[in-house]
Tab-separated table of C-alpha atoms in Angstrom:
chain	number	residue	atom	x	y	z
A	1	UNK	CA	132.671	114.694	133.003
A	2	UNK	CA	129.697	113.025	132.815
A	3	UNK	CA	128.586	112.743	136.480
A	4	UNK	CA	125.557	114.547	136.793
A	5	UNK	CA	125.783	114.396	140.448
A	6	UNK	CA	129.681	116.411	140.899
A	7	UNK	CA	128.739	119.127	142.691
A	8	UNK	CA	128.283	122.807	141.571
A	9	UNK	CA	131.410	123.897	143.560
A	10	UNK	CA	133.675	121.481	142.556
A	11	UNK	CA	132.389	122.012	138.788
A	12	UNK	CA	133.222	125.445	139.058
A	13	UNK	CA	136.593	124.896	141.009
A	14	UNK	CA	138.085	122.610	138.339
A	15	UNK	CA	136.616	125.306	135.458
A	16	UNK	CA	138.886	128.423	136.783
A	17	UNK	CA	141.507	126.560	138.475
A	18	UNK	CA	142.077	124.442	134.992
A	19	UNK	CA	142.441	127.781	133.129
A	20	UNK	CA	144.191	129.591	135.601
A	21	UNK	CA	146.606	126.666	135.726
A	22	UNK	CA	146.465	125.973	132.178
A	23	UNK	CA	145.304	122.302	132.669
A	24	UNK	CA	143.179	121.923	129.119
A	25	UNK	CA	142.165	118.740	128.960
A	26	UNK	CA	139.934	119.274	132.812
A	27	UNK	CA	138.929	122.521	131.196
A	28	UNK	CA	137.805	120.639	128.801
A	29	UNK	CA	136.072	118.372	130.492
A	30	UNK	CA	134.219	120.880	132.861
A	31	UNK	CA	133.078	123.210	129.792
A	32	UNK	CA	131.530	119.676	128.618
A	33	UNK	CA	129.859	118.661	131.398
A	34	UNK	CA	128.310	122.422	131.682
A	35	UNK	CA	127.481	122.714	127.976
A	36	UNK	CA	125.406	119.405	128.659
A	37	UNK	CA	123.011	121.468	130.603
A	38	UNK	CA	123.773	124.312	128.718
A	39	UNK	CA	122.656	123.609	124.960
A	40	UNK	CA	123.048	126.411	122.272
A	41	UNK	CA	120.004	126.133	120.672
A	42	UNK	CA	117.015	127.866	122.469
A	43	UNK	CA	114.759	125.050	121.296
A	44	UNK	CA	117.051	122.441	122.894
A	45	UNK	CA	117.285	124.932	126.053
A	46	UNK	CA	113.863	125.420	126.919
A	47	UNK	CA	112.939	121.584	126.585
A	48	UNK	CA	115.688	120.706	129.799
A	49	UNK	CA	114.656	124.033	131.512
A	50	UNK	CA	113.165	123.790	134.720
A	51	UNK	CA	113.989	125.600	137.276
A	52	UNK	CA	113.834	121.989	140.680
A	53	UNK	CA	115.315	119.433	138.549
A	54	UNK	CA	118.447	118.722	139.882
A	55	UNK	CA	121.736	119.631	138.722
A	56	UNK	CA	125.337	119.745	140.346
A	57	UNK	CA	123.758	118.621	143.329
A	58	UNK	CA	121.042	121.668	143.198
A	59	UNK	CA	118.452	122.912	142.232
A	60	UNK	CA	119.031	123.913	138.461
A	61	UNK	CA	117.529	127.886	139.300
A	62	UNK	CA	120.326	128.061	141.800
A	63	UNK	CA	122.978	126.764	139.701
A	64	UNK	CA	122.765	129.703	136.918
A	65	UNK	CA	124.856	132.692	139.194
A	66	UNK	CA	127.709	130.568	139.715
A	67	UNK	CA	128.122	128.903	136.754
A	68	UNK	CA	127.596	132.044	134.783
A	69	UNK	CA	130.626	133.645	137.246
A	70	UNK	CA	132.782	131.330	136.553
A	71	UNK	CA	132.247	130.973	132.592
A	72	UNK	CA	133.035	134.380	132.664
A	73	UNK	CA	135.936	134.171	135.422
A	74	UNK	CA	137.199	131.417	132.686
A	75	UNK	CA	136.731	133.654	129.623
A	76	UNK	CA	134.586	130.860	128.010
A	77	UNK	CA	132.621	132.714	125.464
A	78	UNK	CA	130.763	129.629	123.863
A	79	UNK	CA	128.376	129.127	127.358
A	80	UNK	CA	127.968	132.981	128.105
A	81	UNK	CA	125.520	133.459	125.771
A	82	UNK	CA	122.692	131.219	127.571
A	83	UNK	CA	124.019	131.925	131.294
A	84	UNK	CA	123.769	135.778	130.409
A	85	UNK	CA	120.225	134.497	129.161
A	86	UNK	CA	119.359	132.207	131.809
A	87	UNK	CA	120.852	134.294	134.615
A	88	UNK	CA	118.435	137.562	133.091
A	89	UNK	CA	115.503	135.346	133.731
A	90	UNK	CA	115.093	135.684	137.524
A	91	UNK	CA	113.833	138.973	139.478
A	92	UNK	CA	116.063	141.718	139.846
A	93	UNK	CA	116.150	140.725	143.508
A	94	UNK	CA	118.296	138.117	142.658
A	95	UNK	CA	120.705	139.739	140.586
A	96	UNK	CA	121.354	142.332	142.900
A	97	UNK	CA	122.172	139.193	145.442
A	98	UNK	CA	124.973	138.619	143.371
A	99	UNK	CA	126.033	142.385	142.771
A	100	UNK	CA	129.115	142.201	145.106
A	101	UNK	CA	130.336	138.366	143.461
A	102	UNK	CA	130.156	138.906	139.713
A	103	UNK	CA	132.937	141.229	137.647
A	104	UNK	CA	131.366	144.741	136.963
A	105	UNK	CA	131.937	143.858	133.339
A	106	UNK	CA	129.597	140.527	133.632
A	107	UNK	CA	127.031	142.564	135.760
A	108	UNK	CA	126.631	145.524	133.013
A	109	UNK	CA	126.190	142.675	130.141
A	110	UNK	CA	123.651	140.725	132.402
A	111	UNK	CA	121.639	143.869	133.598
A	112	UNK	CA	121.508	145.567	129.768
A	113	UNK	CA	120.287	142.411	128.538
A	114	UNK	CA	117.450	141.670	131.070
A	115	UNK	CA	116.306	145.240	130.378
A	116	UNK	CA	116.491	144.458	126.427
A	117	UNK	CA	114.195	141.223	127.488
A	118	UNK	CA	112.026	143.210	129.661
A	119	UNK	CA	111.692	146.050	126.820
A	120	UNK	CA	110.668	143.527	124.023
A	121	UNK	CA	108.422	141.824	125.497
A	122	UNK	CA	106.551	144.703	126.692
A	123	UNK	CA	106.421	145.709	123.015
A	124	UNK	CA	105.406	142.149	122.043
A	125	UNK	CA	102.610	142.330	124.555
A	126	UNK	CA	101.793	145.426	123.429
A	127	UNK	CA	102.049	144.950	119.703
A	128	UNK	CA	100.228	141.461	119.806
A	129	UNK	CA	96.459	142.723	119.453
A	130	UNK	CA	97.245	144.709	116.529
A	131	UNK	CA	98.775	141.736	115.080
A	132	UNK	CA	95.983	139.776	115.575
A	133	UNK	CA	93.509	142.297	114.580
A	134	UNK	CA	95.633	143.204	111.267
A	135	UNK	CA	96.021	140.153	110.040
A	136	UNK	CA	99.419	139.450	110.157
A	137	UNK	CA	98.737	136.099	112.373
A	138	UNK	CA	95.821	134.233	111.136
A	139	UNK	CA	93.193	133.481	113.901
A	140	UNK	CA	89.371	132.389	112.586
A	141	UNK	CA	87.828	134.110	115.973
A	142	UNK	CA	89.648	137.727	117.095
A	143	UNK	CA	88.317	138.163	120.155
A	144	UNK	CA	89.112	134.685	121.161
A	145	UNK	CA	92.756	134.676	119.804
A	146	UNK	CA	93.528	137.849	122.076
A	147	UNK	CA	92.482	136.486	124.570
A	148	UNK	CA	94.981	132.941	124.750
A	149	UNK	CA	97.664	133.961	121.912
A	150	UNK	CA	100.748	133.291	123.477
A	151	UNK	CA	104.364	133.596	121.617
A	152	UNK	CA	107.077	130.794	122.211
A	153	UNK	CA	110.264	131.108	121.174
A	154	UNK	CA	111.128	134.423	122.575
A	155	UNK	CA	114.598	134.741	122.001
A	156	UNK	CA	114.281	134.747	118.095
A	157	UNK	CA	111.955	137.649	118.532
A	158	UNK	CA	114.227	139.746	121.065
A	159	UNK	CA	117.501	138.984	118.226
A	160	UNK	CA	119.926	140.143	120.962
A	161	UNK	CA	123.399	140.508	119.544
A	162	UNK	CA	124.857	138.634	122.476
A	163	UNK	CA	122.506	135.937	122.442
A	164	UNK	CA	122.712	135.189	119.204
A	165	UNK	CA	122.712	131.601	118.753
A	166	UNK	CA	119.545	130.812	119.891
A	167	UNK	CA	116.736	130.008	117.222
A	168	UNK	CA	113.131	129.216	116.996
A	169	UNK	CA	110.448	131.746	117.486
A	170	UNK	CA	106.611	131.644	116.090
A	171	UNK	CA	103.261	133.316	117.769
A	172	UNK	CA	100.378	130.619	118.576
């Protein structure tokens, strides 16, 4: 369980063959060994987030699909939350790759949730100049601060009902 270098099939192997089997303790094991990678807190996600560093024997970006299949496949609730959210991060491209793998039931979670992303931050991007310009974030030059304000911590601001553990959230 602590092998960072078991592969991404056999990781996702023991996960739905230990619950189809009922074998807990490997179940176990596997949803450890995922949740590693997998943190619950956005903060603690987005510091071990990038997309080449290796994990399972991949490439972390290609490790999201699969993993998020077979969380589901497993019925583990606890890690859907940040595969749904780090599965709705790629181009649509790439989720329709998976169309024909994933249950319809994971697809129509993943797909309204990437369009909830995609609608709030359009309204953050949109809404950030008046911000600025009202007041309600504090910047000594206006021109200047719409010009590089950036926002971190995007999940707080989306508050998605199925993503809802993840925290942190501020405009800089």
């Amino acid at each position: 369980r602590d092998n960072d270098t078991t592969p991404l099939e056999v990781i996702t192997a023991l996960l739905t063959l230990s619950t189809k089997y009922d074998f807990k303790h490997i179940r176990r094991d596997a949803i450890l060994q995922i949740s590693r990678h997998y943190p619950m807190t956005m903060s603690t996600y987005e510091a071990i987030d990038e997309d080449k560093s290796p994990m399972f024997g991949e490439a972390r970006e290609d490790c999201h699909y699969p993993l998020l299949k077979a969380a589901f496949t497993a019925k583990v609730d606890s890690l859907l939350p940040i595969l749904y959210y780090a599965s709705a991060d790629y181009a649509i491209d790439t989720m329709i790759d998976w169309w024909d793998t994933l249950d319809p039931a994971c697809l129509k979670v993943l797909v309204k949730g990437r369009e909830m992303i995609s609608y709030a931050t359009g309204s953050l991007v949109a809404k950030l100049p008046e911000e600025i310009h009202g007041g309600a974030i504090a910047c000594p030059n206006i021109p200047s601060c719409i010009g590089s304000a950036r926002f971190s911590g995007l999940a707080k601001f989306l508050q998605l009902t199925d993503l809802k553990h993840f925290e942190g959230s501020k405009v800089v």
